[in-house]
């Protein structure tokens, strides 16, 4: 994995900010068959208006799955301001979201799949339903508080402040459309409350509720790995997602961990099978990456821990990894 490829992976991780439902988007899987779980999007039209911060968060997550729309947006980050288009569609219960940058290096991100779950179905896994389970998890790790009303993209919005209850994760601020629940603006905040990145819709075109059900991902077991992590921030659980990618070779093992809002990526590979990165910390836009070269399982390996988390958290996770005895 070269430095340029690391940057490409970071760009892919950043695409999570482009869709409010990104953390719940499961990869495409085989048909679940009879009895598969689903959520009827039409129920949102009849549901009572949310009253609490947690109810607004859950509504926004379901809205991100159930509304069809096209939009224009801007992303404000370390590299300045970039414009892009977004689209979200649902076909036969399967979601498809596309984000295309209109300036700077050409980049297109696509997400296609079912509504995912926060955790696996194996021993120790929680397999929480989404987004209800995610709202419950987040409410225990962050302080949720409703702010005032504002106007964004010519629509009335309600601000939702999400502040971490510890120092191991960043805060978030969401501006939710009062008519649909969709997230029209969101900011990632560092430990001092300063915005690291802001993503905002400038035009939301024809938002309409999907008249059908969105399918939930089947129960999955988290993959068995030859290592264990001695430390993770409270609330982070391994994600039973298929992380195979053409962006890295077969020798690279990629795992995901999430607390419902923040996501951590772990890459482990024999040093002889990848291009080496300099050990230490790398700043990759809004993400950070901790790189370690360690003797694990009888051979030298490169560890890369990446995420939108404080750098010291990524370093501690990397240093806590221990290889299991065969």
Short mmCIF file of N, CA, C and O in Angstrom, two decimals, residues 40-169:
data_model
loop_
_atom_site.label_atom_id
_atom_site.label_comp_id
_atom_site.label_asym_id
_atom_site.label_seq_id
_atom_site.Cartn_x
_atom_site.Cartn_y
_atom_site.Cartn_z
N UNK A 40 -40.69 -0.22 6.25
CA UNK A 40 -41.64 0.41 5.33
C UNK A 40 -41.46 1.92 5.41
O UNK A 40 -41.83 2.56 6.40
N UNK A 41 -40.92 2.50 4.36
CA UNK A 41 -40.66 3.94 4.35
C UNK A 41 -41.95 4.75 4.42
O UNK A 41 -41.94 5.89 4.91
N UNK A 42 -43.06 4.19 3.98
CA UNK A 42 -44.32 4.92 4.01
C UNK A 42 -44.76 5.25 5.43
O UNK A 42 -45.56 6.17 5.63
N UNK A 43 -44.25 4.52 6.42
CA UNK A 43 -44.62 4.80 7.80
C UNK A 43 -44.11 6.15 8.27
O UNK A 43 -44.65 6.72 9.24
N UNK A 44 -43.07 6.69 7.63
CA UNK A 44 -42.55 7.99 8.03
C UNK A 44 -43.56 9.10 7.78
O UNK A 44 -43.59 10.10 8.50
N UNK A 45 -44.40 8.93 6.76
CA UNK A 45 -45.39 9.96 6.44
C UNK A 45 -46.46 10.04 7.52
O UNK A 45 -47.08 11.10 7.72
N UNK A 46 -46.70 8.95 8.24
CA UNK A 46 -47.74 8.91 9.25
C UNK A 46 -47.19 9.06 10.66
O UNK A 46 -47.98 9.20 11.61
N UNK A 47 -45.89 9.03 10.82
CA UNK A 47 -45.29 9.09 12.15
C UNK A 47 -45.44 10.49 12.75
O UNK A 47 -45.47 11.50 12.03
N UNK A 48 -45.56 10.53 14.07
CA UNK A 48 -45.63 11.81 14.76
C UNK A 48 -44.29 12.53 14.66
O UNK A 48 -43.24 11.91 14.53
N UNK A 49 -44.34 13.85 14.73
CA UNK A 49 -43.11 14.65 14.65
C UNK A 49 -42.22 14.34 15.85
O UNK A 49 -42.71 14.22 16.97
N UNK A 50 -40.91 14.19 15.64
CA UNK A 50 -40.00 13.94 16.76
C UNK A 50 -40.05 15.08 17.78
O UNK A 50 -40.29 16.24 17.42
N UNK A 51 -39.79 14.73 19.03
CA UNK A 51 -39.76 15.74 20.08
C UNK A 51 -38.41 15.84 20.75
O UNK A 51 -37.96 16.93 21.08
N UNK A 52 -37.74 14.71 20.95
CA UNK A 52 -36.45 14.70 21.63
C UNK A 52 -35.31 14.66 20.62
O UNK A 52 -35.50 14.36 19.44
N UNK A 53 -34.10 14.96 21.12
CA UNK A 53 -32.92 14.94 20.25
C UNK A 53 -32.68 13.54 19.69
O UNK A 53 -32.35 13.37 18.51
N UNK A 54 -32.86 12.52 20.52
CA UNK A 54 -32.65 11.14 20.05
C UNK A 54 -33.67 10.77 18.98
O UNK A 54 -33.34 10.11 17.99
N UNK A 55 -34.92 11.19 19.16
CA UNK A 55 -35.94 10.91 18.15
C UNK A 55 -35.63 11.60 16.83
O UNK A 55 -35.83 11.03 15.76
N UNK A 56 -35.09 12.82 16.89
CA UNK A 56 -34.71 13.52 15.67
C UNK A 56 -33.54 12.82 14.97
O UNK A 56 -33.50 12.73 13.74
N UNK A 57 -32.58 12.31 15.76
CA UNK A 57 -31.46 11.58 15.16
C UNK A 57 -31.96 10.34 14.45
O UNK A 57 -31.58 10.07 13.30
N UNK A 58 -32.83 9.57 15.10
CA UNK A 58 -33.34 8.35 14.47
C UNK A 58 -34.14 8.69 13.21
O UNK A 58 -34.01 8.02 12.18
N UNK A 59 -34.95 9.77 13.28
CA UNK A 59 -35.73 10.15 12.10
C UNK A 59 -34.80 10.53 10.94
O UNK A 59 -35.05 10.18 9.78
N UNK A 60 -33.72 11.24 11.24
CA UNK A 60 -32.81 11.66 10.18
C UNK A 60 -32.13 10.45 9.53
O UNK A 60 -31.90 10.44 8.32
N UNK A 61 -31.82 9.44 10.33
CA UNK A 61 -31.18 8.25 9.79
C UNK A 61 -32.14 7.48 8.87
O UNK A 61 -31.76 7.03 7.78
N UNK A 62 -33.39 7.32 9.30
CA UNK A 62 -34.36 6.66 8.43
C UNK A 62 -34.61 7.48 7.18
O UNK A 62 -34.76 6.94 6.08
N UNK A 63 -34.67 8.81 7.33
CA UNK A 63 -34.90 9.66 6.16
C UNK A 63 -33.79 9.49 5.15
O UNK A 63 -34.03 9.49 3.93
N UNK A 64 -32.54 9.33 5.63
CA UNK A 64 -31.42 9.14 4.72
C UNK A 64 -31.55 7.88 3.89
O UNK A 64 -30.99 7.78 2.79
N UNK A 65 -32.29 6.89 4.39
CA UNK A 65 -32.52 5.65 3.64
C UNK A 65 -33.74 5.74 2.74
O UNK A 65 -33.79 5.11 1.68
N UNK A 66 -34.76 6.52 3.16
CA UNK A 66 -36.08 6.41 2.56
C UNK A 66 -36.44 7.51 1.57
O UNK A 66 -37.41 7.35 0.82
N UNK A 67 -35.71 8.61 1.56
CA UNK A 67 -36.07 9.69 0.63
C UNK A 67 -35.25 9.61 -0.65
O UNK A 67 -34.03 9.35 -0.62
N UNK A 68 -35.90 9.83 -1.76
CA UNK A 68 -35.26 9.90 -3.07
C UNK A 68 -35.07 11.38 -3.39
O UNK A 68 -35.97 12.19 -3.20
N UNK A 69 -33.89 11.72 -3.88
CA UNK A 69 -33.63 13.14 -4.14
C UNK A 69 -32.40 13.30 -5.02
O UNK A 69 -31.57 12.39 -5.18
N UNK A 70 -32.27 14.52 -5.56
CA UNK A 70 -31.05 15.00 -6.20
C UNK A 70 -30.67 16.29 -5.47
O UNK A 70 -31.55 17.03 -5.00
N UNK A 71 -29.39 16.58 -5.38
CA UNK A 71 -28.96 17.75 -4.62
C UNK A 71 -27.64 18.28 -5.13
O UNK A 71 -26.85 17.55 -5.76
N UNK A 72 -27.39 19.55 -4.85
CA UNK A 72 -26.09 20.17 -5.02
C UNK A 72 -25.56 20.50 -3.63
O UNK A 72 -26.33 20.83 -2.72
N UNK A 73 -24.25 20.43 -3.47
CA UNK A 73 -23.67 20.61 -2.14
C UNK A 73 -22.27 21.20 -2.24
O UNK A 73 -21.66 21.22 -3.32
N UNK A 74 -21.78 21.67 -1.11
CA UNK A 74 -20.40 22.12 -0.99
C UNK A 74 -19.76 21.41 0.20
O UNK A 74 -20.44 21.09 1.18
N UNK A 75 -18.48 21.15 0.08
CA UNK A 75 -17.70 20.60 1.19
C UNK A 75 -16.58 21.57 1.49
O UNK A 75 -15.81 21.94 0.61
N UNK A 76 -16.49 22.00 2.75
CA UNK A 76 -15.48 22.96 3.18
C UNK A 76 -14.53 22.24 4.12
O UNK A 76 -14.93 21.79 5.20
N UNK A 77 -13.28 22.11 3.70
CA UNK A 77 -12.30 21.39 4.50
C UNK A 77 -10.93 22.01 4.40
O UNK A 77 -10.77 23.17 3.97
N UNK A 78 -9.91 21.21 4.73
CA UNK A 78 -8.53 21.71 4.73
C UNK A 78 -8.08 22.12 3.34
O UNK A 78 -7.19 22.97 3.19
N UNK A 79 -8.69 21.52 2.30
CA UNK A 79 -8.30 21.80 0.93
C UNK A 79 -9.17 22.87 0.28
O UNK A 79 -9.18 23.01 -0.94
N UNK A 80 -9.91 23.60 1.09
CA UNK A 80 -10.75 24.67 0.57
C UNK A 80 -12.18 24.22 0.35
O UNK A 80 -12.69 23.32 1.03
N UNK A 81 -12.83 24.84 -0.62
CA UNK A 81 -14.24 24.57 -0.90
C UNK A 81 -14.36 23.77 -2.20
O UNK A 81 -13.76 24.13 -3.21
N UNK A 82 -15.13 22.69 -2.14
CA UNK A 82 -15.38 21.90 -3.33
C UNK A 82 -16.87 21.70 -3.50
O UNK A 82 -17.61 21.58 -2.51
N UNK A 83 -17.32 21.69 -4.75
CA UNK A 83 -18.74 21.53 -5.04
C UNK A 83 -18.98 20.13 -5.61
O UNK A 83 -18.11 19.52 -6.23
N UNK A 84 -20.19 19.65 -5.41
CA UNK A 84 -20.51 18.30 -5.88
C UNK A 84 -22.01 18.15 -6.05
O UNK A 84 -22.81 18.97 -5.57
N UNK A 85 -22.39 17.09 -6.74
CA UNK A 85 -23.79 16.71 -6.88
C UNK A 85 -24.02 15.40 -6.15
O UNK A 85 -23.11 14.56 -6.06
N UNK A 86 -25.23 15.23 -5.65
CA UNK A 86 -25.61 14.02 -4.93
C UNK A 86 -26.91 13.48 -5.51
O UNK A 86 -27.76 14.24 -5.97
N UNK A 87 -27.06 12.18 -5.45
CA UNK A 87 -28.34 11.57 -5.77
C UNK A 87 -28.55 10.36 -4.89
O UNK A 87 -27.59 9.68 -4.51
N UNK A 88 -29.79 10.10 -4.52
CA UNK A 88 -30.13 8.92 -3.72
C UNK A 88 -31.39 8.31 -4.29
O UNK A 88 -32.39 9.00 -4.52
N UNK A 89 -31.34 7.01 -4.55
CA UNK A 89 -32.45 6.30 -5.17
C UNK A 89 -32.62 4.96 -4.47
O UNK A 89 -31.69 4.46 -3.80
N UNK A 90 -33.79 4.37 -4.59
CA UNK A 90 -34.07 3.03 -4.06
C UNK A 90 -34.78 2.24 -5.14
O UNK A 90 -35.78 2.71 -5.71
N UNK A 91 -34.26 1.07 -5.45
CA UNK A 91 -34.87 0.17 -6.43
C UNK A 91 -35.05 -1.20 -5.79
O UNK A 91 -34.08 -1.82 -5.36
N UNK A 92 -36.31 -1.66 -5.73
CA UNK A 92 -36.61 -2.98 -5.17
C UNK A 92 -36.02 -3.13 -3.77
O UNK A 92 -35.51 -4.20 -3.41
N UNK A 93 -36.07 -2.06 -2.98
CA UNK A 93 -35.61 -2.12 -1.60
C UNK A 93 -34.12 -1.97 -1.42
O UNK A 93 -33.63 -2.01 -0.29
N UNK A 94 -33.37 -1.78 -2.51
CA UNK A 94 -31.92 -1.63 -2.46
C UNK A 94 -31.56 -0.18 -2.74
O UNK A 94 -31.98 0.39 -3.75
N UNK A 95 -30.76 0.42 -1.87
CA UNK A 95 -30.39 1.82 -2.01
C UNK A 95 -29.19 2.00 -2.94
O UNK A 95 -28.33 1.13 -3.04
N UNK A 96 -29.17 3.18 -3.58
CA UNK A 96 -28.02 3.56 -4.39
C UNK A 96 -27.81 5.07 -4.22
O UNK A 96 -28.70 5.86 -4.50
N UNK A 97 -26.63 5.43 -3.74
CA UNK A 97 -26.27 6.83 -3.58
C UNK A 97 -25.01 7.14 -4.37
O UNK A 97 -24.07 6.34 -4.39
N UNK A 98 -24.99 8.29 -5.06
CA UNK A 98 -23.84 8.68 -5.88
C UNK A 98 -23.47 10.12 -5.54
O UNK A 98 -24.35 10.99 -5.45
N UNK A 99 -22.19 10.36 -5.35
CA UNK A 99 -21.66 11.71 -5.13
C UNK A 99 -20.57 11.96 -6.17
O UNK A 99 -19.65 11.16 -6.32
N UNK A 100 -20.69 13.09 -6.89
CA UNK A 100 -19.73 13.42 -7.94
C UNK A 100 -19.18 14.83 -7.69
O UNK A 100 -19.95 15.79 -7.62
N UNK A 101 -17.85 14.93 -7.56
CA UNK A 101 -17.23 16.24 -7.39
C UNK A 101 -17.20 16.98 -8.72
O UNK A 101 -16.91 16.40 -9.77
N UNK A 102 -17.48 18.29 -8.67
CA UNK A 102 -17.56 19.10 -9.88
C UNK A 102 -16.31 19.93 -10.12
O UNK A 102 -16.18 20.56 -11.17
N UNK A 103 -15.41 19.99 -9.15
CA UNK A 103 -14.17 20.74 -9.33
C UNK A 103 -13.04 19.99 -8.64
O UNK A 103 -13.26 19.02 -7.92
N UNK A 104 -11.80 20.42 -8.91
CA UNK A 104 -10.65 19.70 -8.37
C UNK A 104 -10.49 18.35 -9.03
O UNK A 104 -11.06 18.08 -10.11
N UNK A 105 -9.70 17.47 -8.44
CA UNK A 105 -9.52 16.13 -9.01
C UNK A 105 -10.86 15.42 -9.16
O UNK A 105 -11.68 15.43 -8.24
N UNK A 106 -11.14 14.83 -10.32
CA UNK A 106 -12.44 14.16 -10.52
C UNK A 106 -12.57 12.94 -9.61
O UNK A 106 -11.70 12.07 -9.59
N UNK A 107 -13.64 12.90 -8.85
CA UNK A 107 -13.91 11.77 -7.96
C UNK A 107 -15.40 11.50 -7.97
O UNK A 107 -16.21 12.43 -7.91
N UNK A 108 -15.75 10.22 -8.04
CA UNK A 108 -17.13 9.79 -7.94
C UNK A 108 -17.20 8.66 -6.93
O UNK A 108 -16.42 7.70 -6.99
N UNK A 109 -18.11 8.78 -5.96
CA UNK A 109 -18.31 7.75 -4.95
C UNK A 109 -19.70 7.18 -5.11
O UNK A 109 -20.67 7.92 -5.32
N UNK A 110 -19.80 5.86 -4.99
CA UNK A 110 -21.10 5.21 -5.09
C UNK A 110 -21.26 4.22 -3.94
O UNK A 110 -20.33 3.49 -3.60
N UNK A 111 -22.44 4.24 -3.34
CA UNK A 111 -22.79 3.28 -2.30
C UNK A 111 -24.07 2.58 -2.72
O UNK A 111 -25.05 3.22 -3.08
N UNK A 112 -24.06 1.24 -2.64
CA UNK A 112 -25.22 0.48 -3.06
C UNK A 112 -25.37 -0.70 -2.11
O UNK A 112 -24.42 -1.45 -1.89
N UNK A 113 -26.55 -0.86 -1.53
CA UNK A 113 -26.74 -1.98 -0.63
C UNK A 113 -27.98 -1.85 0.23
O UNK A 113 -28.83 -1.00 0.01
N UNK A 114 -28.07 -2.74 1.20
CA UNK A 114 -29.17 -2.76 2.15
C UNK A 114 -28.84 -1.89 3.37
O UNK A 114 -27.72 -1.44 3.52
N UNK A 115 -29.83 -1.72 4.22
CA UNK A 115 -29.62 -1.04 5.49
C UNK A 115 -28.80 -1.97 6.38
O UNK A 115 -29.18 -3.12 6.62
N UNK A 116 -27.67 -1.49 6.86
CA UNK A 116 -26.77 -2.33 7.61
C UNK A 116 -27.12 -2.43 9.08
O UNK A 116 -28.13 -1.91 9.56
N UNK A 117 -26.27 -3.13 9.81
CA UNK A 117 -26.45 -3.33 11.25
C UNK A 117 -25.17 -2.92 11.96
O UNK A 117 -24.07 -3.06 11.42
N UNK A 118 -25.33 -2.46 13.19
CA UNK A 118 -24.18 -2.04 13.99
C UNK A 118 -23.72 -3.20 14.85
O UNK A 118 -24.15 -3.37 15.98
N UNK A 119 -22.85 -4.04 14.31
CA UNK A 119 -22.36 -5.20 15.04
C UNK A 119 -22.73 -6.48 14.34
O UNK A 119 -23.57 -6.52 13.45
N UNK A 120 -22.08 -7.59 14.76
CA UNK A 120 -22.30 -8.89 14.15
C UNK A 120 -23.25 -9.75 14.94
O UNK A 120 -23.71 -9.40 16.02
N UNK A 121 -23.54 -10.92 14.40
CA UNK A 121 -24.49 -11.83 15.02
C UNK A 121 -23.82 -12.93 15.81
O UNK A 121 -24.49 -13.74 16.44
N UNK A 122 -22.49 -12.98 15.77
CA UNK A 122 -21.79 -14.03 16.48
C UNK A 122 -21.71 -13.75 17.97
O UNK A 122 -22.27 -12.79 18.50
N UNK A 123 -20.99 -14.59 18.69
CA UNK A 123 -20.85 -14.43 20.13
C UNK A 123 -20.20 -13.08 20.44
O UNK A 123 -19.17 -12.73 19.89
N UNK A 124 -20.84 -12.32 21.30
CA UNK A 124 -20.32 -11.01 21.65
C UNK A 124 -20.80 -9.91 20.72
O UNK A 124 -20.64 -8.74 21.00
N UNK A 125 -21.41 -10.28 19.57
CA UNK A 125 -21.93 -9.28 18.66
C UNK A 125 -23.30 -8.82 19.10
O UNK A 125 -24.00 -9.51 19.84
N UNK A 126 -23.74 -7.66 18.62
CA UNK A 126 -25.01 -7.11 19.05
C UNK A 126 -26.04 -7.08 17.93
O UNK A 126 -27.24 -7.11 18.20
N UNK A 127 -25.59 -7.01 16.69
CA UNK A 127 -26.51 -7.02 15.55
C UNK A 127 -27.68 -6.07 15.74
O UNK A 127 -28.82 -6.39 15.49
N UNK A 128 -27.40 -4.86 16.23
CA UNK A 128 -28.46 -3.91 16.50
C UNK A 128 -29.14 -3.50 15.20
O UNK A 128 -28.49 -3.33 14.18
N UNK A 129 -30.47 -3.37 15.23
CA UNK A 129 -31.14 -2.88 14.02
C UNK A 129 -30.77 -1.43 13.78
O UNK A 129 -30.48 -0.69 14.70
N UNK A 130 -30.79 -1.03 12.54
CA UNK A 130 -30.47 0.34 12.19
C UNK A 130 -31.71 0.97 11.59
O UNK A 130 -32.49 0.31 10.90
N UNK A 131 -31.92 2.27 11.80
CA UNK A 131 -31.12 3.17 12.61
C UNK A 131 -31.48 3.23 14.10
O UNK A 131 -30.84 3.93 14.86
N UNK A 132 -32.54 2.50 14.52
CA UNK A 132 -32.95 2.59 15.92
C UNK A 132 -31.82 2.21 16.86
O UNK A 132 -31.57 2.88 17.87
N UNK A 133 -31.11 1.12 16.54
CA UNK A 133 -30.02 0.69 17.40
C UNK A 133 -28.87 1.68 17.40
O UNK A 133 -28.19 1.86 18.42
N UNK A 134 -28.63 2.32 16.26
CA UNK A 134 -27.56 3.30 16.19
C UNK A 134 -27.90 4.52 17.05
O UNK A 134 -27.05 5.04 17.78
N UNK A 135 -29.15 4.99 16.98
CA UNK A 135 -29.55 6.12 17.81
C UNK A 135 -29.41 5.78 19.29
O UNK A 135 -28.97 6.60 20.10
N UNK A 136 -29.75 4.54 19.67
CA UNK A 136 -29.60 4.12 21.06
C UNK A 136 -28.14 4.11 21.46
O UNK A 136 -27.76 4.57 22.55
N UNK A 137 -27.27 3.56 20.61
CA UNK A 137 -25.85 3.49 20.92
C UNK A 137 -25.26 4.90 21.03
O UNK A 137 -24.53 5.21 21.98
N UNK A 138 -25.57 5.75 20.07
CA UNK A 138 -25.02 7.11 20.07
C UNK A 138 -25.46 7.87 21.32
O UNK A 138 -24.69 8.62 21.92
N UNK A 139 -26.71 7.67 21.73
CA UNK A 139 -27.24 8.39 22.89
C UNK A 139 -26.49 8.03 24.17
O UNK A 139 -26.48 8.81 25.12
N UNK A 140 -25.84 6.87 24.20
CA UNK A 140 -25.08 6.48 25.37
C UNK A 140 -23.62 6.91 25.34
O UNK A 140 -22.92 6.81 26.34
N UNK A 141 -23.16 7.38 24.18
CA UNK A 141 -21.76 7.76 24.02
C UNK A 141 -21.57 9.25 23.80
O UNK A 141 -20.48 9.78 23.97
N UNK A 142 -22.64 9.92 23.40
CA UNK A 142 -22.60 11.35 23.09
C UNK A 142 -23.74 12.05 23.83
O UNK A 142 -24.76 11.42 24.15
N UNK A 143 -23.60 13.32 24.06
CA UNK A 143 -24.69 14.13 24.61
C UNK A 143 -25.43 14.76 23.43
O UNK A 143 -24.85 15.51 22.65
N UNK A 144 -26.71 14.43 23.31
CA UNK A 144 -27.53 14.93 22.22
C UNK A 144 -28.36 16.12 22.71
O UNK A 144 -29.03 16.02 23.75
N UNK A 145 -28.34 17.20 22.00
CA UNK A 145 -29.06 18.40 22.41
C UNK A 145 -29.60 19.13 21.20
O UNK A 145 -28.88 19.35 20.22
N UNK A 146 -30.88 19.52 21.27
CA UNK A 146 -31.49 20.27 20.18
C UNK A 146 -31.13 21.74 20.30
O UNK A 146 -31.16 22.32 21.39
N UNK A 147 -30.81 22.36 19.15
CA UNK A 147 -30.54 23.78 19.10
C UNK A 147 -31.73 24.52 18.51
O UNK A 147 -32.87 24.03 18.50
N UNK A 148 -31.48 25.69 17.98
CA UNK A 148 -32.56 26.50 17.45
C UNK A 148 -32.88 26.20 16.01
O UNK A 148 -32.25 25.36 15.35
N UNK A 149 -33.88 26.89 15.50
CA UNK A 149 -34.29 26.76 14.11
C UNK A 149 -33.45 27.69 13.24
O UNK A 149 -33.10 28.80 13.64
N UNK A 150 -33.14 27.23 12.02
CA UNK A 150 -32.39 28.04 11.07
C UNK A 150 -32.97 27.79 9.66
O UNK A 150 -33.96 27.07 9.50
N UNK A 151 -32.33 28.36 8.66
CA UNK A 151 -32.78 28.21 7.28
C UNK A 151 -31.58 27.85 6.41
O UNK A 151 -30.58 28.56 6.38
N UNK A 152 -31.67 26.72 5.73
CA UNK A 152 -30.59 26.23 4.86
C UNK A 152 -31.23 25.72 3.57
O UNK A 152 -32.23 25.00 3.61
N UNK A 153 -30.64 26.08 2.44
CA UNK A 153 -31.15 25.67 1.13
C UNK A 153 -32.63 26.01 0.98
O UNK A 153 -33.41 25.24 0.41
N UNK A 154 -33.00 27.16 1.53
CA UNK A 154 -34.37 27.66 1.47
C UNK A 154 -35.36 26.73 2.17
O UNK A 154 -36.54 26.66 1.79
N UNK A 155 -34.89 26.01 3.20
CA UNK A 155 -35.75 25.10 3.94
C UNK A 155 -35.53 25.33 5.44
O UNK A 155 -34.42 25.66 5.88
N UNK A 156 -36.56 25.11 6.23
CA UNK A 156 -36.47 25.26 7.68
C UNK A 156 -35.77 24.03 8.27
O UNK A 156 -36.14 22.89 7.96
N UNK A 157 -34.79 24.28 9.11
CA UNK A 157 -34.02 23.19 9.70
C UNK A 157 -33.96 23.37 11.22
O UNK A 157 -34.18 24.46 11.75
N UNK A 158 -33.65 22.27 11.90
CA UNK A 158 -33.44 22.25 13.34
C UNK A 158 -32.04 21.72 13.59
O UNK A 158 -31.64 20.70 13.02
N UNK A 159 -31.27 22.43 14.43
CA UNK A 159 -29.89 22.02 14.69
C UNK A 159 -29.85 20.96 15.79
O UNK A 159 -30.56 21.06 16.78
N UNK A 160 -29.01 19.95 15.59
CA UNK A 160 -28.79 18.88 16.56
C UNK A 160 -27.31 18.84 16.91
O UNK A 160 -26.47 18.58 16.04
N UNK A 161 -26.97 19.12 18.16
CA UNK A 161 -25.59 19.09 18.63
C UNK A 161 -25.29 17.74 19.25
O UNK A 161 -26.05 17.24 20.10
N UNK A 162 -24.17 17.12 18.84
CA UNK A 162 -23.78 15.79 19.31
C UNK A 162 -22.36 15.90 19.87
O UNK A 162 -21.39 15.97 19.12
N UNK A 163 -22.25 15.95 21.19
CA UNK A 163 -20.96 16.14 21.85
C UNK A 163 -20.52 14.85 22.52
O UNK A 163 -21.32 14.21 23.23
N UNK A 164 -19.28 14.40 22.32
CA UNK A 164 -18.82 13.15 22.94
C UNK A 164 -18.76 13.28 24.46
O UNK A 164 -18.47 14.34 25.01
N UNK A 165 -19.02 12.16 25.15
CA UNK A 165 -18.95 12.12 26.60
C UNK A 165 -17.56 11.78 27.10
O UNK A 165 -17.33 11.71 28.31
N UNK A 166 -16.62 11.52 26.19
CA UNK A 166 -15.23 11.27 26.57
C UNK A 166 -14.33 12.02 25.58
O UNK A 166 -14.82 12.76 24.73
N UNK A 167 -13.04 11.81 25.69
CA UNK A 167 -12.09 12.53 24.82
C UNK A 167 -11.56 11.64 23.70
O UNK A 167 -10.54 11.96 23.10
N UNK A 168 -12.25 10.55 23.41
CA UNK A 168 -11.75 9.57 22.44
C UNK A 168 -12.42 9.69 21.07
O UNK A 168 -12.17 8.86 20.20
N UNK A 169 -13.26 10.70 20.87
CA UNK A 169 -13.95 10.85 19.59
C UNK A 169 -14.28 12.32 19.39
O UNK A 169 -14.22 13.12 20.33
#
